[in-house]
Structure formats: C-alpha cells, structure tokens
Coordinates of C-alpha atoms and ligand atoms in Angstrom, one line a residue:
M14 CA 0.0 0.0 0.0
N15 CA 1.1 3.6 -0.5
K16 CA 2.6 5.5 2.4
I17 CA 0.2 7.2 4.7
F18 CA 0.0 11.0 4.6
V19 CA -2.1 13.5 6.6
L20 CA -4.6 15.1 4.2
P21 CA -4.0 18.8 3.7
L22 CA -6.6 20.9 5.5
D23 CA -8.2 22.1 2.3
V24 CA -8.8 18.5 1.3
S25 CA -10.0 17.1 4.6
S26 CA -12.3 20.1 5.1
K27 CA -14.1 19.2 1.8
I28 CA -14.8 15.7 2.9
A29 CA -18.0 15.3 4.8
A30 CA -17.5 14.5 8.5
G31 CA -17.2 10.8 8.7
E32 CA -17.5 8.1 11.1
V33 CA -18.6 8.7 14.6
I34 CA -18.3 5.3 16.0
E35 CA -21.6 4.4 17.4
R36 CA -21.7 0.7 17.9
P37 CA -19.3 -2.3 17.9
A38 CA -20.7 -3.2 14.4
G39 CA -19.4 0.2 13.1
V40 CA -15.9 -0.6 14.4
I41 CA -16.0 -4.0 12.7
R42 CA -17.2 -2.6 9.4
E43 CA -14.4 0.0 9.4
L44 CA -11.7 -2.6 10.3
I45 CA -12.9 -5.1 7.7
D46 CA -12.8 -2.3 5.1
N47 CA -9.3 -1.6 6.0
S48 CA -8.3 -5.2 5.7
I49 CA -9.9 -5.4 2.3
D50 CA -8.2 -2.2 1.1
A51 CA -4.9 -3.8 2.2
G52 CA -5.5 -6.7 -0.3
S53 CA -6.2 -9.4 2.3
T54 CA -7.5 -12.8 1.2
E55 CA -8.3 -13.9 4.7
I56 CA -9.9 -11.9 7.5
I57 CA -10.5 -13.3 10.9
I58 CA -13.0 -11.5 13.1
K59 CA -13.2 -12.5 16.8
I60 CA -15.5 -10.8 19.2
Q61 CA -16.2 -11.4 22.9
N62 CA -19.5 -11.1 24.5
S63 CA -21.4 -10.4 21.3
G64 CA -19.1 -7.4 20.6
L65 CA -19.6 -5.7 23.9
G66 CA -16.2 -7.1 25.0
K67 CA -13.1 -7.3 22.9
I68 CA -13.0 -7.1 19.1
I69 CA -10.0 -8.6 17.3
I70 CA -9.5 -8.5 13.6
S71 CA -6.5 -10.1 11.8
D72 CA -5.8 -10.1 8.2
N73 CA -3.0 -11.2 5.8
G74 CA -2.9 -8.0 3.8
C75 CA 0.0 -5.7 3.0
G76 CA 0.5 -4.6 6.6
I77 CA 1.5 -1.2 8.0
G78 CA 5.2 -0.3 8.1
K79 CA 6.7 0.7 11.4
D80 CA 7.0 4.4 10.3
D81 CA 3.4 4.5 9.4
L82 CA 1.9 3.0 12.5
E83 CA 1.5 6.3 14.3
L84 CA 0.2 8.0 11.3
A85 CA -2.4 5.3 10.9
L86 CA -3.9 6.5 14.1
T87 CA -3.7 10.2 13.2
K88 CA -6.8 12.2 12.2
H89 CA -7.2 12.6 8.4
A90 CA -4.1 10.4 7.7
T91 CA -4.7 8.0 4.8
S92 CA -2.7 6.2 2.2
K93 CA -5.7 6.0 -0.1
I94 CA -6.2 9.5 -1.5
K95 CA -3.9 12.6 -1.8
D96 CA -6.3 15.2 -3.2
I97 CA -9.9 15.8 -3.8
D98 CA -9.7 14.6 -7.4
D99 CA -8.7 11.1 -6.2
L100 CA -12.3 10.8 -4.9
L101 CA -13.4 10.5 -8.5
S102 CA -11.4 7.4 -9.2
L103 CA -11.7 5.9 -5.8
S104 CA -11.1 2.1 -5.7
T105 CA -10.8 1.6 -2.0
M106 CA -13.5 1.3 0.7
G107 CA -11.9 3.9 2.9
F108 CA -10.4 7.4 2.1
R109 CA -11.1 9.7 5.0
G110 CA -8.3 8.6 7.3
E111 CA -10.6 8.9 10.2
A112 CA -11.7 5.4 11.3
L113 CA -8.6 4.3 13.3
H114 CA -8.3 7.7 14.8
S115 CA -11.9 7.8 16.0
I116 CA -11.7 4.2 17.3
Q117 CA -8.6 4.9 19.3
T118 CA -10.1 7.9 20.9
V119 CA -12.9 5.9 22.4
S120 CA -11.2 2.6 23.2
K121 CA -8.0 0.8 24.1
L122 CA -6.5 -0.1 20.8
T123 CA -3.5 -2.2 19.8
I124 CA -2.2 -2.8 16.3
I125 CA 0.4 -5.4 15.5
S126 CA 1.6 -5.4 11.9
N127 CA 4.3 -6.5 9.6
T128 CA 5.0 -5.9 5.9
D129 CA 7.1 -7.6 3.2
N130 CA 9.9 -5.1 3.7
Q131 CA 10.5 -5.6 7.4
S132 CA 12.2 -8.4 9.2
A133 CA 10.0 -8.0 12.3
G134 CA 6.6 -6.8 13.2
Y135 CA 5.8 -3.8 15.4
K136 CA 3.1 -3.1 17.9
I137 CA 1.5 0.3 18.7
S138 CA -1.0 0.8 21.4
N139 CA -2.7 3.8 23.1
D140 CA -2.7 2.4 26.6
G141 CA 0.8 3.4 27.6
E142 CA 1.9 6.5 29.5
N143 CA 2.5 8.3 26.3
P144 CA -0.3 8.5 23.9
F145 CA 1.3 5.9 21.7
T146 CA 4.1 3.4 22.3
I147 CA 5.7 1.4 19.5
I148 CA 7.6 -1.8 20.3
P149 CA 8.8 -4.7 18.2
S150 CA 6.5 -7.7 18.3
P151 CA 6.7 -10.9 16.3
A152 CA 4.2 -11.0 13.5
K153 CA 3.6 -12.5 10.1
K154 CA 2.9 -10.2 7.2
G155 CA -0.5 -8.6 7.8
T156 CA -2.3 -6.7 10.5
K157 CA -4.0 -7.6 13.8
I158 CA -6.1 -5.0 15.5
E159 CA -7.5 -5.4 18.9
V160 CA -10.1 -3.0 20.3
S161 CA -11.2 -3.3 23.9
D162 CA -13.2 -1.2 26.4
L163 CA -15.1 0.5 23.7
F164 CA -16.6 3.8 25.0
Y165 CA -14.8 3.4 28.4
N166 CA -14.4 7.1 28.4
I167 CA -18.0 7.9 27.2
P168 CA -20.3 6.2 29.8
A169 CA -23.4 7.7 28.1
R170 CA -22.6 6.0 24.8
R171 CA -21.7 2.8 26.6
K172 CA -25.1 2.8 28.3
F173 CA -26.8 3.3 24.9
L174 CA -25.4 0.0 23.5
K175 CA -28.1 -2.5 22.9
S176 CA -28.4 -5.9 24.4
G177 CA -25.8 -8.4 23.4
Q178 CA -28.2 -10.2 21.1
S179 CA -29.0 -7.1 19.2
E180 CA -25.3 -6.0 18.8
F181 CA -24.5 -9.6 17.8
S182 CA -27.1 -9.7 15.0
T183 CA -26.0 -6.3 13.7
I184 CA -22.4 -7.4 13.6
K185 CA -23.3 -10.7 11.9
K186 CA -25.2 -8.8 9.3
V187 CA -22.2 -6.5 8.6
I188 CA -19.9 -9.4 8.2
F189 CA -22.5 -11.3 6.1
D190 CA -22.8 -8.3 3.7
K191 CA -19.0 -8.0 3.4
A192 CA -18.6 -11.7 2.7
M193 CA -21.3 -11.6 0.0
S194 CA -19.6 -8.7 -1.7
F195 CA -16.0 -9.9 -1.4
L196 CA -16.4 -13.5 -2.5
D197 CA -12.6 -13.9 -3.0
V198 CA -11.9 -13.1 0.6
S199 CA -12.3 -15.8 3.2
F200 CA -14.0 -14.6 6.4
Y201 CA -13.9 -16.3 9.7
F202 CA -16.2 -15.1 12.4
Y203 CA -16.0 -16.2 16.0
N204 CA -18.0 -15.1 19.1
D205 CA -16.4 -16.1 22.4
E206 CA -14.1 -18.5 20.6
K207 CA -17.1 -20.3 19.0
L208 CA -17.0 -20.3 15.2
I209 CA -20.2 -18.7 13.9
F210 CA -19.3 -19.1 10.3
A211 CA -16.5 -19.3 7.8
T212 CA -16.5 -18.7 4.1
K213 CA -14.0 -20.2 1.7
G214 CA -13.3 -17.1 -0.4
D215 CA -13.5 -19.3 -3.4
G216 CA -15.4 -16.8 -5.5
S217 CA -18.7 -18.6 -5.2
F218 CA -21.7 -16.6 -4.0
E219 CA -23.7 -19.8 -3.4
N220 CA -20.9 -21.3 -1.2
A221 CA -20.6 -18.1 0.8
F222 CA -24.3 -17.7 1.2
F223 CA -24.9 -21.2 2.5
S224 CA -21.8 -21.2 4.7
I225 CA -23.4 -18.3 6.5
N226 CA -27.1 -19.2 6.3
K227 CA -26.6 -22.7 7.5
T228 CA -30.2 -23.2 8.5
E229 CA -31.6 -22.3 5.1
S230 CA -32.3 -25.4 3.1
K231 CA -30.2 -25.4 -0.1
F232 CA -31.6 -23.9 -3.3
A233 CA -30.0 -22.9 -6.5
I234 CA -28.6 -19.4 -6.9
F235 CA -28.1 -18.1 -10.5
D236 CA -26.2 -15.1 -11.6
H237 CA -26.4 -12.7 -14.5
S238 CA -24.2 -9.8 -15.4
E239 CA -24.5 -6.9 -17.8
I240 CA -22.3 -4.1 -18.9
I241 CA -24.8 -1.3 -19.4
N242 CA -22.2 1.2 -20.6
K243 CA -18.7 2.4 -19.8
T244 CA -19.8 3.8 -16.4
L245 CA -22.3 1.3 -15.3
Q246 CA -22.3 -2.5 -14.7
I247 CA -24.7 -4.7 -12.9
K248 CA -24.5 -8.2 -11.5
I249 CA -27.4 -10.0 -10.0
Y250 CA -27.5 -13.2 -7.9
Y251 CA -31.0 -14.6 -7.8
S252 CA -33.1 -17.6 -6.9
N253 CA -35.6 -19.4 -9.0
V254 CA -39.2 -18.1 -8.8
N255 CA -40.1 -21.2 -6.8
T256 CA -37.7 -20.2 -4.1
F257 CA -39.0 -17.1 -2.4
F258 CA -39.3 -15.6 1.0
P259 CA -42.2 -13.9 2.8
N260 CA -40.0 -10.9 3.5
R261 CA -37.1 -9.1 1.8
K262 CA -34.3 -10.3 4.0
Y263 CA -32.4 -11.7 1.0
Q264 CA -32.9 -8.6 -1.2
T265 CA -30.0 -6.2 -1.0
L266 CA -28.5 -3.6 -3.2
F267 CA -24.8 -3.0 -3.2
V268 CA -23.3 0.0 -4.9
N269 CA -19.5 -0.3 -5.5
K270 CA -19.6 -3.1 -3.0
R271 CA -21.3 -1.2 -0.2
P272 CA -24.8 -2.3 1.0
V273 CA -27.0 0.8 0.4
S274 CA -30.6 1.6 0.7
V275 CA -32.5 3.6 -2.0
N276 CA -36.2 4.0 -2.0
F277 CA -36.6 2.7 -5.5
F278 CA -34.8 -0.6 -5.1
Y279 CA -37.8 -2.8 -4.0
P280 CA -40.1 -1.2 -6.5
A281 CA -37.6 -1.8 -9.3
I282 CA -37.4 -5.5 -8.2
D283 CA -41.2 -5.8 -7.9
N284 CA -41.7 -4.3 -11.3
G285 CA -39.1 -6.6 -12.8
I286 CA -40.7 -9.8 -11.5
K287 CA -44.4 -8.9 -11.5
N288 CA -45.2 -11.0 -14.5
Y289 CA -43.5 -14.1 -13.1
I290 CA -44.5 -14.3 -9.4
S291 CA -47.5 -13.4 -7.2
P292 CA -47.1 -10.3 -5.1
G293 CA -45.8 -10.7 -1.6
R294 CA -43.3 -13.4 -2.6
H295 CA -39.7 -12.3 -2.6
P296 CA -37.1 -14.3 -4.4
L297 CA -33.4 -13.8 -3.4
F298 CA -31.9 -10.8 -5.2
Y299 CA -28.4 -9.6 -4.5
V300 CA -27.9 -6.7 -6.9
F301 CA -24.4 -5.4 -7.3
I302 CA -24.0 -2.1 -9.2
D303 CA -20.6 -0.9 -10.2
I304 CA -20.8 2.7 -11.1
D305 CA -18.2 5.3 -12.0
S306 CA -17.6 7.3 -8.8
S307 CA -18.3 10.5 -10.7
L308 CA -22.0 9.5 -11.0
I309 CA -22.6 9.2 -7.3
D310 CA -22.0 11.3 -4.3
V311 CA -19.4 9.2 -2.5
N312 CA -18.9 12.0 -0.1
I313 CA -21.7 10.9 2.2
H314 CA -21.5 9.7 5.8
P315 CA -19.9 6.2 5.7
A316 CA -22.1 4.9 8.5
K317 CA -25.2 5.8 6.5
K318 CA -26.6 3.4 4.0
E319 CA -28.2 6.1 1.8
I320 CA -26.6 6.9 -1.4
K321 CA -27.1 9.7 -4.0
F322 CA -27.1 8.8 -7.6
Y323 CA -27.0 11.5 -10.2
N324 CA -29.0 9.3 -12.6
N325 CA -31.7 7.7 -10.5
S326 CA -34.0 6.8 -13.3
E327 CA -31.2 5.1 -15.3
I328 CA -30.4 3.0 -12.2
F329 CA -34.1 2.2 -11.6
T330 CA -34.6 1.0 -15.2
T331 CA -31.3 -0.9 -15.2
I332 CA -32.3 -2.9 -12.1
Q333 CA -35.9 -3.5 -13.3
S334 CA -34.9 -4.7 -16.8
T335 CA -32.0 -6.8 -15.6
V336 CA -34.3 -8.5 -13.0
T337 CA -36.8 -9.2 -15.8
E338 CA -34.0 -10.6 -17.9
C339 CA -33.0 -12.9 -15.0
M340 CA -36.6 -14.2 -14.7
S341 CA -36.9 -14.8 -18.4
K342 CA -33.6 -16.7 -18.4
I343 CA -35.1 -19.0 -15.7
I344 CA -38.3 -19.5 -17.6
K345 CA -36.2 -20.5 -20.7
R346 CA -34.1 -22.9 -18.6
D347 CA -37.2 -24.4 -17.1
I348 CA -38.8 -24.9 -20.6
L349 CA -35.7 -26.8 -21.6
E350 CA -36.1 -28.9 -18.5
I351 CA -39.8 -29.6 -19.3
E352 CA -38.8 -30.6 -22.8
N353 CA -36.3 -33.1 -21.4
T354 CA -38.5 -34.6 -18.6
P355 CA -41.9 -36.2 -18.8
F356 CA -44.5 -33.6 -18.3
K357 CA -45.9 -34.2 -14.9
I358 CA -49.0 -32.2 -15.2
T359 CA -50.8 -34.4 -17.7
E360 CA -51.7 -37.0 -15.2
I361 CA -53.1 -34.4 -12.9
Q362 CA -54.9 -32.8 -15.7
K363 CA -56.4 -36.0 -16.7
E364 CA -57.6 -36.7 -13.3
M365 CA -58.8 -33.2 -12.6
F366 CA -60.2 -32.1 -15.9
T367 CA -61.0 -35.1 -18.0
E368 CA -62.2 -37.9 -15.9
D369 CA -64.8 -36.1 -14.0
Q370 CA -67.6 -34.2 -15.6
T371 CA -67.4 -31.1 -13.4
D372 CA -67.9 -27.8 -15.2
Y373 CA -64.7 -25.8 -14.8
S374 CA -66.0 -22.8 -16.6
Y375 CA -65.7 -21.0 -13.3
F376 CA -61.9 -20.9 -13.6
K377 CA -62.0 -19.3 -17.0
K378 CA -63.8 -16.4 -15.5
T379 CA -61.0 -15.4 -13.2
E380 CA -58.8 -12.5 -14.0
H381 CA -56.2 -15.0 -15.5
E382 CA -58.3 -15.0 -18.6
N383 CA -55.8 -16.7 -20.7
Y384 CA -55.6 -19.6 -18.4
V385 CA -55.2 -22.5 -20.7
I386 CA -55.0 -26.1 -19.8
P387 CA -51.7 -26.9 -21.5
Q388 CA -51.6 -29.7 -24.0
K389 CA -48.5 -31.7 -24.0
N390 CA -47.4 -31.1 -27.5
N391 CA -47.9 -27.4 -28.1
I392 CA -47.1 -26.0 -24.7
Q393 CA -43.4 -25.1 -25.3
E394 CA -44.2 -23.6 -28.7
D395 CA -47.0 -21.5 -27.1
I396 CA -44.8 -20.3 -24.4
I397 CA -41.9 -19.3 -26.6
T398 CA -44.1 -17.6 -29.1
N399 CA -46.0 -15.8 -26.5
Y400 CA -42.9 -14.7 -24.7
E401 CA -41.0 -13.6 -27.7
N402 CA -43.9 -11.8 -29.4
N403 CA -45.2 -9.7 -26.6
H404 CA -43.5 -10.5 -23.4
K405 CA -46.8 -11.5 -21.9
I406 CA -45.9 -14.0 -19.3
K407 CA -49.3 -15.0 -18.0
T408 CA -49.4 -18.2 -20.0
I409 CA -45.9 -19.0 -19.1
Q410 CA -46.7 -18.7 -15.5
Q411 CA -49.2 -21.5 -15.6
P412 CA -46.9 -24.4 -16.6
E413 CA -44.3 -22.9 -14.3
E414 CA -46.6 -23.2 -11.4
Q415 CA -48.2 -26.4 -12.4
K416 CA -44.9 -28.1 -12.5
T417 CA -44.3 -27.3 -8.9
V418 CA -47.6 -27.5 -7.1
S419 CA -47.9 -30.9 -5.7
F420 CA -51.5 -31.9 -5.9
Q421 CA -52.8 -34.2 -3.2
K422 CA -54.9 -36.8 -4.8
N423 CA -57.1 -37.5 -1.8
Y424 CA -59.4 -34.6 -2.5
K425 CA -61.2 -33.0 -5.4
I426 CA -61.8 -29.3 -5.8
I427 CA -65.4 -28.9 -7.0
G428 CA -65.4 -25.1 -7.4
V429 CA -65.8 -21.9 -5.4
A430 CA -69.2 -20.5 -4.3
F431 CA -69.9 -16.8 -3.7
D432 CA -66.2 -16.0 -4.5
N433 CA -65.3 -17.2 -1.0
Y434 CA -66.2 -20.8 -0.2
I435 CA -64.0 -23.4 -1.8
I436 CA -66.0 -26.6 -2.3
V437 CA -63.9 -29.7 -1.7
E438 CA -64.8 -33.3 -1.8
K439 CA -62.7 -35.4 0.5
D440 CA -63.4 -38.9 1.8
D441 CA -67.1 -39.1 2.6
K442 CA -67.6 -35.4 3.0
I443 CA -68.0 -32.1 1.2
L444 CA -66.2 -29.2 2.8
L445 CA -67.0 -25.6 2.3
I446 CA -63.7 -23.9 3.1
D447 CA -63.6 -20.1 3.8
Q448 CA -60.8 -19.0 1.5
H449 CA -59.8 -16.0 3.7
A450 CA -60.0 -17.9 7.0
A451 CA -58.0 -20.8 5.5
C452 CA -55.4 -18.6 4.0
E453 CA -55.0 -16.6 7.2
A454 CA -54.6 -19.7 9.3
I455 CA -52.0 -21.2 6.9
I456 CA -49.9 -18.0 6.8
F457 CA -50.2 -17.8 10.6
Y458 CA -48.8 -21.4 11.1
K459 CA -46.1 -20.8 8.6
K460 CA -45.1 -17.6 10.3
K461 CA -45.1 -19.2 13.6
Q462 CA -42.8 -22.0 12.4
R463 CA -40.4 -19.4 10.9
Y464 CA -40.6 -17.3 14.0
A465 CA -39.6 -20.2 16.1
K466 CA -36.3 -20.2 14.3
G467 CA -35.7 -16.6 15.2
F468 CA -36.0 -13.3 13.5
D469 CA -34.1 -10.0 13.0
V470 CA -34.9 -6.6 14.2
E471 CA -35.5 -4.2 11.4
K472 CA -34.1 -0.7 12.0
L473 CA -36.1 1.9 10.1
L474 CA -34.0 4.5 8.3
M475 CA -36.8 7.0 8.9
P476 CA -39.0 6.4 11.9
A477 CA -42.5 5.4 11.0
I478 CA -44.9 7.9 12.6
I479 CA -48.3 7.2 14.0
Q480 CA -50.7 9.3 16.0
V481 CA -52.5 7.8 18.9
D482 CA -55.7 9.4 20.2
N483 CA -56.7 9.1 23.9
W484 CA -53.4 8.1 25.5
D485 CA -54.0 6.6 28.9
N486 CA -52.3 4.2 31.4
D487 CA -53.4 1.2 29.3
T488 CA -51.7 2.6 26.2
E489 CA -48.6 3.3 28.3
K490 CA -48.5 -0.3 29.4
R491 CA -48.9 -1.5 25.9
L492 CA -46.1 0.7 24.7
E493 CA -43.8 -0.8 27.4
I494 CA -44.7 -4.3 26.3
L495 CA -43.8 -3.4 22.7
N496 CA -40.5 -2.0 23.8
K497 CA -39.7 -5.1 25.7
N498 CA -40.4 -7.2 22.6
N499 CA -37.9 -6.0 20.1
F500 CA -39.6 -2.7 19.2
L501 CA -38.0 0.6 19.8
I502 CA -40.8 3.1 20.0
E503 CA -40.8 6.6 21.4
K504 CA -43.6 9.0 21.9
D505 CA -43.6 12.8 22.2
E506 CA -45.9 14.9 24.3
G507 CA -48.5 15.3 21.5
N508 CA -49.1 11.5 21.5
T509 CA -47.1 11.1 18.3
V510 CA -45.4 7.8 18.2
F511 CA -42.1 7.2 16.4
I512 CA -41.4 3.6 15.6
R513 CA -37.6 3.2 15.1
E514 CA -37.2 -0.6 15.2
M515 CA -39.5 -3.5 14.9
P516 CA -39.2 -7.2 14.6
S517 CA -38.8 -8.1 10.9
I518 CA -41.6 -10.6 11.0
L519 CA -43.9 -7.6 11.1
L520 CA -42.5 -6.4 7.8
S521 CA -43.0 -9.6 5.8
N522 CA -45.7 -7.7 3.9
K523 CA -44.8 -5.1 1.5
D524 CA -45.3 -1.8 3.2
Y525 CA -44.7 -0.2 6.5
Q526 CA -48.2 1.0 6.6
I527 CA -49.5 -2.4 7.5
A528 CA -46.9 -2.7 10.3
C529 CA -48.0 0.8 11.6
D530 CA -51.7 -0.2 11.4
I531 CA -50.9 -3.3 13.6
V532 CA -48.9 -1.3 16.1
L533 CA -51.7 1.3 16.3
K534 CA -54.3 -1.4 16.7
F535 CA -52.4 -2.9 19.6
L536 CA -51.8 0.4 21.3
E537 CA -55.4 1.5 20.9
E538 CA -57.0 -1.7 22.1
K539 CA -58.3 -1.4 25.6
G540 CA -58.5 -3.8 28.5
E541 CA -56.8 -7.1 29.1
I542 CA -54.1 -8.1 26.7
K543 CA -55.3 -11.5 25.4
A544 CA -52.7 -12.9 23.1
D545 CA -48.9 -12.5 23.6
I546 CA -47.6 -9.6 21.5
I547 CA -45.9 -11.9 19.0
D548 CA -49.0 -13.9 18.4
F549 CA -50.9 -10.7 18.1
I550 CA -48.5 -9.5 15.4
L551 CA -48.5 -12.8 13.6
I552 CA -52.3 -13.0 13.6
E553 CA -52.8 -9.5 12.4
S554 CA -50.2 -9.6 9.7
S555 CA -51.5 -13.0 8.5
C556 CA -54.9 -11.6 8.3
K557 CA -53.7 -8.6 6.2
E558 CA -51.6 -10.8 3.9
A559 CA -54.2 -13.5 3.3
V560 CA -56.5 -13.6 0.2
K561 CA -59.7 -11.8 0.8
Q562 CA -63.3 -12.8 0.4
G563 CA -64.1 -12.0 -3.2
D564 CA -60.6 -12.5 -4.5
K565 CA -60.7 -14.6 -7.6
L566 CA -58.1 -17.4 -7.3
T567 CA -56.7 -19.6 -10.0
L568 CA -57.1 -23.4 -9.7
I569 CA -53.4 -23.6 -8.8
E570 CA -53.7 -21.1 -6.0
I571 CA -56.8 -22.9 -4.7
A572 CA -54.9 -26.2 -4.8
E573 CA -52.0 -24.6 -2.9
I574 CA -54.4 -23.4 -0.2
I575 CA -56.2 -26.8 0.1
D576 CA -52.9 -28.7 0.2
D577 CA -51.8 -26.6 3.1
Y578 CA -55.2 -26.6 4.7
F579 CA -55.1 -30.3 5.1
K580 CA -51.4 -30.4 5.9
Y581 CA -51.8 -28.1 8.9
E582 CA -55.1 -29.7 9.9
I583 CA -56.8 -26.4 10.1
K584 CA -60.2 -26.0 11.7
N585 CA -60.4 -22.4 12.7
C586 CA -58.9 -19.1 11.7
P587 CA -56.4 -17.7 14.2
H588 CA -59.1 -15.3 15.4
G589 CA -61.2 -18.3 16.4
R590 CA -63.8 -18.3 13.7
P591 CA -64.6 -21.6 11.9
A592 CA -62.7 -22.0 8.7
H593 CA -64.9 -24.7 7.2
F594 CA -68.3 -26.2 7.2
E595 CA -68.8 -29.9 6.6
L596 CA -71.6 -31.9 4.9
S597 CA -71.3 -35.6 5.1
K598 CA -72.4 -38.0 2.3
D599 CA -74.5 -39.8 4.9
N600 CA -76.4 -36.6 5.8
L601 CA -76.9 -35.8 2.1
E602 CA -78.3 -39.2 1.5
K603 CA -80.7 -38.7 4.4
V604 CA -81.8 -35.4 3.0
F605 CA -82.5 -36.9 -0.3
Q606 CA -84.2 -39.8 1.3
R607 CA -81.9 -42.3 -0.3
K608 CA -81.2 -43.6 3.2
K609 CA -83.0 -43.6 6.4
Ligands
LIG28 N1 -5.6 -3.7 8.1 C1 -4.8 -2.8 7.5 N2 -3.8 -3.2 6.7 C2 -2.9 -2.3 6.1 N3 -3.0 -0.9 6.3 C3 -4.0 -0.5 7.1 C4 -4.9 -1.4 7.8 N4 -5.8 -0.6 8.5 C5 -5.4 0.7 8.3 N5 -4.4 0.8 7.5 C6 -3.7 2.0 7.1 O1 -4.1 3.0 8.0 C7 -4.6 4.1 7.3 C8 -5.7 4.8 8.1 O2 -6.9 3.9 8.2 P1 -8.3 4.6 8.5 O3 -8.2 5.4 9.7 O4 -9.3 3.5 8.4 O5 -8.5 5.5 7.2 P2 -8.8 5.2 5.7 O6 -9.2 3.8 5.6 O7 -9.9 6.2 5.4 O8 -7.5 5.6 5.0 C9 -5.1 3.6 6.0 O9 -5.1 4.5 5.0 C10 -4.1 2.5 5.7 O10 -2.9 3.0 5.1
LIG29 MG1 -10.5 2.9 6.8

C-alpha cells in the first residue's frame, strides 16, 4: 500500500465529516474495510460477549510499516487519496483517514503489523503513559487490530449500547454483507471462541451464502451480469421463482460493494418480477451495481446506507430490466427442463379435468383470462411464441406453477361458491372452506414456524410515525410491552409515536403502513391483553396478507391453499372463527331420502 499522509486541511475540510463510531458493528465494518483495502484474502474476526467485550481482527494484507503506525492513528491520515480529485477514481472502501483515529479515541487499541519489507513486526497501542508506544512484536505479514473497552471514556454512549443479542445480530449482518460482496476473501467469524461461520473465499456466491445461512435449506442461486455502458455494470444473484421468502431479508442492493438503501430498489425488483410471481413473494436478489464514482456522491457519511445517484432513473430502469432478464432466463431454462423430462401435469390434468364431468368454466372467468389447460405437444411452442412476441408472461406462469404445485390426490376441488367458499370433496364429506380464513390460518402457522427459528430486528431508516388518540395508562403499558419485545418506539408529548425498530416478522408484507396499522391497533385496544404480543402481530399480519373474500383465485392457487389446509389440519382461523363447514355424504343421502 502507499505511504500514509495526513490530508492537507483544504482536502479534509471538503470531505463530509465521517465516522462517529456508534456501535461495535461500526468498528468492525471499518476494520474489515481496511483489511480489504490492504489486499487481504483472509480476514478473521473474533468478538467477545457479542461485541460488547473485545474485538480482534486479523488479516493477511500488506501490513502497515513501522514508520506509518503512528500516522495510521492520526486524524485525516490515509494512504488512499492525496487530493480531492482522487475521490473521482476511488477504488478503496476507505479514504477519510478517520476510522482508526476515531476508534482509538474511544477505546483501548492495539495494532500489531508486519510488511514484506520488514524483518520483524511492530506493535502500537494507546494504553501506555505516552499517547502511543511502538515496540517490536513478532508477527507474520499482515495486521492484527485489537479493540477493547469500547466507550470506556464515554459512559453515556456505553449505556446506549443495545443488548448483546441485538449487537450480535447487527455485527453478523455487517460481516455477512461483506462476505457476500467480497467473494474472493475468506471470512472467519468467532464469538467467544465459537466459530459462527467461515466462508471459503472461493469466489462462489452460493458457497458463501450457505456457509453463513446454514439453517436455510439449499436452493439454486443463479447469476447474471450486464455491462450497461462504460460507467455502469450490474451483476445480480437470484433464486428461482419457486424459491421465495415472505420478506425481503435476502434482497440487498450493493453499490460499489457497499450495501446501500435507496427507496426505488424494492419497486424496481417488484416491477421486474411482476409477470412471473405473485405479489408478496420475494425471491433472493443480491444486486451489485458498479458505477463510476463521478456518477454518485461518495462523499456521504460512511455509516449511513443512503446513497445519492446523479442518474436515479437510469439505475431504476437498469435494475428493473435486468431483473426481468434474470426471470426470463429462468423460464427458458425451465422450458428446456420440461422438454427433457416427462410432463408431470398431464396425469393431474387427466384426473382433474377429463375424468370427472365437473364444469370448470368458473376458472376461465377469473382474472387470469388466458388460463389454458396446457396440451402436452404445443405447450413449449406456445410459451416461446408468446414470450418472444409480446413478453406477456401469464401463459408462461401456468406451466411454471403447475410443474411445482404438488396436488394431493385424496381430495377433489369442485369449485368456489360466492367467491369465497372453496368446495372440496374429501373422503365421505363435502367441505366448504372459507378462503380467507383458511389462508389466514396457513400464513399464521407458517409464520409461527419461521418465528420459532428466530428473526431479525428491522431498523427503520426514517422512523414510522403514527398518531394515537386518547393516550392513557393502558396505552402506556402496551407501549412498554412493545419496547420489551424488540420494538424501539418513542412518543412525544402530543401522542405522536415514532417507531424506530421493529421485529422483521412484522414487515414480511410489502409496506410499513400495515406494520404501523398493527402497532396502532395494539396500542389503541383497551382492556386485558389477550394474546402475547408476537401472536398478536402474527395473527394481524397473517390476516392482512391473506387472500380476501371475493378475490378470484386460480385453480393452482386454490390447490395450494387446500394442500396446506389439510397439511396443517386447520379448523379455525387464528381469530377463532370456523374455517370450514362440513356436509357428510351420509347426511346428504338422508336429506334426499336415499337412506333412512
Ligand atoms: N488492516 C490494515 N492493513 C494495512 N493498512 C491499514 C490497515 N488498517 C489501516 N491501515 C492504514 O491506516 C490508514 C488509516 O486507516 P483509516 O483510519 O481506516 O483511514 P482510511 O481507511 O480512510 O484511509 C489507511 O489509509 C491504511 O494505510
Ligand atoms: Mg478505513
């Protein structure tokens, strides 16, 4: 690496004030960035007590020479830029020369480092009598940085640190994001000497993803890159439309390798996939944009995830159309697969549409007007022609879904009455299943299962604001309960409530409005608190996400609901209302006096 220099005042004053270290995760992000900038291929992160104790990061990068050690800790000293123009061709993660300086002012810090040009390593620390002491210390090439007693000299900040669990999950997310954007670097992450995860650094996104998300069952991850022009490139990692999540935890935008948040990212994805997948289902999308530094404002606070593009609409369109391109590639791949494997649906079709005499005209009336029962021979042709002629995907979607829905054969769907009651024949009974109640219960059980595995806390960039009328002791108690259960909610004197953090399970639906409605409903309810808060959230959000009475469903959607309905042995909706009504064959025969 270049030598470290202190930036001249006229340069440092033009750079926006940078990192104020707020949390252990911020320290870790900065130190990892430094290791990456030093060309490391292996970075080992060890924390104690979920980051509230020591933080130790070792790398095998270029190291810091003895003469530069003190400069590394000096304010506005950096080896990465020399003047303001260098910002336009920035290729490093850091450039302000502030991180080590800030960290050392609020903690006990030690650096041990060695370079190719030195016979021995050196150690600098800020805990001696003098501000810094430098002594020889055996070390391989690379750098090891140890931070302890973070905020020992700012008790107020120390008090503000979250619980270990919360700090730990923020740290894990920081390292996860780094590992996903630097696939050639191997990351090891330990908490209290226990290995949390390790990535190989073999360049494979899929390997890195599953090394970290070990509980996730394996699914295929594809990638697609496009060079849009000289200044803009995009690479997307994505899952098949059959692999989706109820929330957006695996949808992240990186710009020049930094995770960022822009308000048009999710809309761009949703627009890009809308012809391929039902709303509310979120496939994995890791979108990496590489953009010329002159087209973004890099000079923003490094701790903030916001980013300013000078060409928003170009970025929006690029994401949207590349996402669509990814989806169409998948469809084409699946068509090839269909061609090469026996077409599973025909048997089901035979059973469901040919053998019985039921009138299925109902299904043709749904909004999927071009729902066609695919014929074995012409389906691929139809799909390709349709796709290539007009990009209308609706008919493509059908075989895609039909290939994956597993029909249980122990029931028969007769139809839907009054746009709400699914009529199913099973064993010796006819069931009238309330589509909303059923769907609500299914979503609820699925959420409960997922919730049992844990969840993240979602930190809102801008607090969500709601107004509560009639604030009383009851409301106060309810607010306390929320704050004890992974919410961070504050209230001002005018009964305006600011939601800053909430459990991510509450955001599995698309917009924050629903989450706010649920919080408001909870706060405004009076009297005894019946369900526990998590059940309350799960029930309310399931209700909001479920199909409604009057929604017109396709046969495939109905079959998915009925499959799950029997799988979860549902009888009631989570609010307690019945979810089906039964008519036995026996009773029918009595009514028609076939039997006494
Ligand atoms: N892990 C490391 N390996 C090699 N050099 C490092 C490492 N960490 C820090 N440095 C050196 O210390 C300097 C100051 O680091 P920092 O305060 O983070 O500022 P910046 O990264 O903005 O330059 C860097 O410019 C770099 O030269
Ligand atoms: Mg840095």
